[in-house]
Amino acid sequence: MKRLRWKGRYQSGNQQQDQENKQLTQCVNAFVEASRSHEHCGGMEDLLVQMVDSTEQLLTQQRPRHEIEAELRQAIESQTPLPAYRSSACRRCGVCELTNHAPAAHLTPASNCLNLQERR
């Protein structure tokens, strides 16, 4: 899976927004790396790929960080727990627990960076 890289086409012209979105790309990469540091099911790999692809699309639309975070949070909340959760295929990677505000220790810094635990 590819890492997110900041690209010129993501620039909005707003220096503060661009800096926040550059930091967001680092947070998404940290979350993906933390998620992949523990064994996980195939469904989780699909979710991570979708997360990176969605982030790229939203950055291309030059959306502000808080909107991108909200979209990522909504996607995770709507897709987790995954079908494999608590089955024999579940590897207890910790991502499905984000919806219960109980992330695994290896995910806490990255999920905090992305404000994934915020509820509306």
PDB file of C-alpha atoms in Angstrom:
ATOM      1  CA  MET A   1       0.000   0.000   0.000  1.00  0.00           C
ATOM      2  CA  LYS A   2       1.293   3.429  -0.885  1.00  0.00           C
ATOM      3  CA  ARG A   3       2.026   6.161   1.624  1.00  0.00           C
ATOM      4  CA  LEU A   4       0.343   9.516   1.313  1.00  0.00           C
ATOM      5  CA  ARG A   5       2.668  12.195   0.007  1.00  0.00           C
ATOM      6  CA  TRP A   6       1.955  15.903  -0.059  1.00  0.00           C
ATOM      7  CA  LYS A   7       1.456  17.062  -3.635  1.00  0.00           C
ATOM      8  CA  GLY A   8       1.250  20.505  -5.174  1.00  0.00           C
ATOM      9  CA  ARG A   9      -2.274  19.866  -6.386  1.00  0.00           C
ATOM     10  CA  TYR A  10      -3.425  19.708  -2.741  1.00  0.00           C
ATOM     11  CA  GLN A  11      -2.424  23.329  -2.133  1.00  0.00           C
ATOM     12  CA  SER A  12      -5.341  25.620  -1.499  1.00  0.00           C
ATOM     13  CA  GLY A  13      -3.418  28.878  -1.405  1.00  0.00           C
ATOM     14  CA  ASN A  14      -4.342  29.262   2.254  1.00  0.00           C
ATOM     15  CA  GLN A  15      -1.056  28.810   4.100  1.00  0.00           C
ATOM     16  CA  GLN A  16      -2.652  27.712   7.390  1.00  0.00           C
ATOM     17  CA  GLN A  17      -4.965  25.181   5.701  1.00  0.00           C
ATOM     18  CA  ASP A  18      -2.102  23.801   3.636  1.00  0.00           C
ATOM     19  CA  GLN A  19       0.063  23.371   6.746  1.00  0.00           C
ATOM     20  CA  GLU A  20      -2.779  21.632   8.591  1.00  0.00           C
ATOM     21  CA  ASN A  21      -3.385  19.326   5.629  1.00  0.00           C
ATOM     22  CA  LYS A  22       0.327  18.512   5.375  1.00  0.00           C
ATOM     23  CA  GLN A  23       0.183  17.478   9.030  1.00  0.00           C
ATOM     24  CA  LEU A  24      -2.952  15.467   8.260  1.00  0.00           C
ATOM     25  CA  THR A  25      -1.080  13.435   5.638  1.00  0.00           C
ATOM     26  CA  GLN A  26       1.497  12.574   8.319  1.00  0.00           C
ATOM     27  CA  CYS A  27      -1.282  11.566  10.731  1.00  0.00           C
ATOM     28  CA  VAL A  28      -2.962   9.325   8.154  1.00  0.00           C
ATOM     29  CA  ASN A  29       0.370   7.650   7.412  1.00  0.00           C
ATOM     30  CA  ALA A  30       0.992   7.182  11.146  1.00  0.00           C
ATOM     31  CA  PHE A  31      -2.463   5.626  11.583  1.00  0.00           C
ATOM     32  CA  VAL A  32      -1.955   3.235   8.670  1.00  0.00           C
ATOM     33  CA  GLU A  33       1.512   2.255   9.929  1.00  0.00           C
ATOM     34  CA  ALA A  34       0.202   1.729  13.472  1.00  0.00           C
ATOM     35  CA  SER A  35      -2.687  -0.352  12.150  1.00  0.00           C
ATOM     36  CA  ARG A  36      -0.386  -2.453  10.046  1.00  0.00           C
ATOM     37  CA  SER A  37       2.052  -2.979  12.925  1.00  0.00           C
ATOM     38  CA  HIS A  38      -0.338  -5.621  14.272  1.00  0.00           C
ATOM     39  CA  GLU A  39      -1.782  -8.505  12.349  1.00  0.00           C
ATOM     40  CA  HIS A  40      -5.234  -7.694  11.023  1.00  0.00           C
ATOM     41  CA  CYS A  41      -7.932  -9.216   8.854  1.00  0.00           C
ATOM     42  CA  GLY A  42      -8.295  -8.668   5.108  1.00  0.00           C
ATOM     43  CA  GLY A  43     -11.228  -6.347   5.680  1.00  0.00           C
ATOM     44  CA  MET A  44      -8.992  -4.022   7.645  1.00  0.00           C
ATOM     45  CA  GLU A  45      -6.511  -3.815   4.794  1.00  0.00           C
ATOM     46  CA  ASP A  46      -9.378  -2.808   2.490  1.00  0.00           C
ATOM     47  CA  LEU A  47     -10.478  -0.144   4.990  1.00  0.00           C
ATOM     48  CA  LEU A  48      -6.945   1.276   5.198  1.00  0.00           C
ATOM     49  CA  VAL A  49      -6.623   1.447   1.408  1.00  0.00           C
ATOM     50  CA  GLN A  50      -9.993   3.180   1.220  1.00  0.00           C
ATOM     51  CA  MET A  51      -8.905   5.605   3.940  1.00  0.00           C
ATOM     52  CA  VAL A  52      -5.782   6.625   1.999  1.00  0.00           C
ATOM     53  CA  ASP A  53      -7.698   6.915  -1.285  1.00  0.00           C
ATOM     54  CA  SER A  54     -10.436   9.023   0.326  1.00  0.00           C
ATOM     55  CA  THR A  55      -7.882  11.298   1.938  1.00  0.00           C
ATOM     56  CA  GLU A  56      -6.170  11.852  -1.404  1.00  0.00           C
ATOM     57  CA  GLN A  57      -9.482  12.684  -3.038  1.00  0.00           C
ATOM     58  CA  LEU A  58     -10.473  15.132  -0.286  1.00  0.00           C
ATOM     59  CA  LEU A  59      -7.052  16.786  -0.354  1.00  0.00           C
ATOM     60  CA  THR A  60      -7.384  17.193  -4.134  1.00  0.00           C
ATOM     61  CA  GLN A  61     -10.693  18.965  -3.478  1.00  0.00           C
ATOM     62  CA  GLN A  62      -8.688  21.252  -1.146  1.00  0.00           C
ATOM     63  CA  ARG A  63     -10.992  20.559   1.761  1.00  0.00           C
ATOM     64  CA  PRO A  64      -9.921  21.772   5.217  1.00  0.00           C
ATOM     65  CA  ARG A  65      -8.495  19.323   7.716  1.00  0.00           C
ATOM     66  CA  HIS A  66     -11.511  19.261  10.031  1.00  0.00           C
ATOM     67  CA  GLU A  67     -13.778  18.221   7.147  1.00  0.00           C
ATOM     68  CA  ILE A  68     -11.389  15.479   6.059  1.00  0.00           C
ATOM     69  CA  GLU A  69     -11.122  14.189   9.630  1.00  0.00           C
ATOM     70  CA  ALA A  70     -14.925  14.154   9.910  1.00  0.00           C
ATOM     71  CA  GLU A  71     -15.200  12.146   6.679  1.00  0.00           C
ATOM     72  CA  LEU A  72     -12.574   9.647   7.845  1.00  0.00           C
ATOM     73  CA  ARG A  73     -14.262   9.305  11.232  1.00  0.00           C
ATOM     74  CA  GLN A  74     -17.649   8.733   9.588  1.00  0.00           C
ATOM     75  CA  ALA A  75     -16.169   6.098   7.257  1.00  0.00           C
ATOM     76  CA  ILE A  76     -14.562   4.218  10.136  1.00  0.00           C
ATOM     77  CA  GLU A  77     -17.701   4.442  12.263  1.00  0.00           C
ATOM     78  CA  SER A  78     -19.922   3.218   9.445  1.00  0.00           C
ATOM     79  CA  GLN A  79     -17.653   0.324   8.446  1.00  0.00           C
ATOM     80  CA  THR A  80     -16.565  -0.946  11.850  1.00  0.00           C
ATOM     81  CA  PRO A  81     -16.788  -3.279  13.480  1.00  0.00           C
ATOM     82  CA  LEU A  82     -15.827  -5.297  10.437  1.00  0.00           C
ATOM     83  CA  PRO A  83     -17.601  -8.601   9.692  1.00  0.00           C
ATOM     84  CA  ALA A  84     -14.576 -10.528  11.003  1.00  0.00           C
ATOM     85  CA  TYR A  85     -14.696  -8.749  14.369  1.00  0.00           C
ATOM     86  CA  ARG A  86     -14.687 -11.210  17.263  1.00  0.00           C
ATOM     87  CA  SER A  87     -14.711 -14.156  14.863  1.00  0.00           C
ATOM     88  CA  SER A  88     -11.900 -16.629  14.328  1.00  0.00           C
ATOM     89  CA  ALA A  89     -10.644 -14.359  11.506  1.00  0.00           C
ATOM     90  CA  CYS A  90     -10.327 -11.367  13.855  1.00  0.00           C
ATOM     91  CA  ARG A  91      -6.754 -10.540  14.802  1.00  0.00           C
ATOM     92  CA  ARG A  92      -7.696  -7.973  17.484  1.00  0.00           C
ATOM     93  CA  CYS A  93      -5.751  -5.192  15.797  1.00  0.00           C
ATOM     94  CA  GLY A  94      -7.688  -2.548  17.732  1.00  0.00           C
ATOM     95  CA  VAL A  95      -9.224  -0.533  14.899  1.00  0.00           C
ATOM     96  CA  CYS A  96     -12.761  -1.875  15.371  1.00  0.00           C
ATOM     97  CA  GLU A  97     -12.606  -0.712  18.990  1.00  0.00           C
ATOM     98  CA  LEU A  98     -12.257   2.928  17.869  1.00  0.00           C
ATOM     99  CA  THR A  99     -16.036   3.136  17.573  1.00  0.00           C
ATOM    100  CA  ASN A 100     -16.247   2.270  21.281  1.00  0.00           C
ATOM    101  CA  HIS A 101     -13.668   4.942  22.187  1.00  0.00           C
ATOM    102  CA  ALA A 102     -11.292   2.231  23.343  1.00  0.00           C
ATOM    103  CA  PRO A 103      -8.407   2.187  20.866  1.00  0.00           C
ATOM    104  CA  ALA A 104      -5.505  -0.142  21.402  1.00  0.00           C
ATOM    105  CA  ALA A 105      -2.377   1.492  22.829  1.00  0.00           C
ATOM    106  CA  HIS A 106      -0.516   1.231  19.509  1.00  0.00           C
ATOM    107  CA  LEU A 107      -3.304   3.222  17.795  1.00  0.00           C
ATOM    108  CA  THR A 108      -3.911   5.911  20.418  1.00  0.00           C
ATOM    109  CA  PRO A 109      -1.382   8.544  19.234  1.00  0.00           C
ATOM    110  CA  ALA A 110      -2.415   8.223  15.580  1.00  0.00           C
ATOM    111  CA  SER A 111      -6.153   8.147  16.313  1.00  0.00           C
ATOM    112  CA  ASN A 112      -5.763  11.217  18.532  1.00  0.00           C
ATOM    113  CA  CYS A 113      -3.811  12.969  15.775  1.00  0.00           C
ATOM    114  CA  LEU A 114      -6.735  12.362  13.417  1.00  0.00           C
ATOM    115  CA  ASN A 115      -9.406  13.174  16.018  1.00  0.00           C
ATOM    116  CA  LEU A 116     -11.015   9.828  15.229  1.00  0.00           C
ATOM    117  CA  GLN A 117     -12.535   9.480  18.661  1.00  0.00           C
ATOM    118  CA  GLU A 118     -14.483  12.722  18.488  1.00  0.00           C
ATOM    119  CA  ARG A 119     -18.247  12.212  18.352  1.00  0.00           C
ATOM    120  CA  ARG A 120     -20.846  14.683  17.187  1.00  0.00           C
TER     121      ARG A 120
END
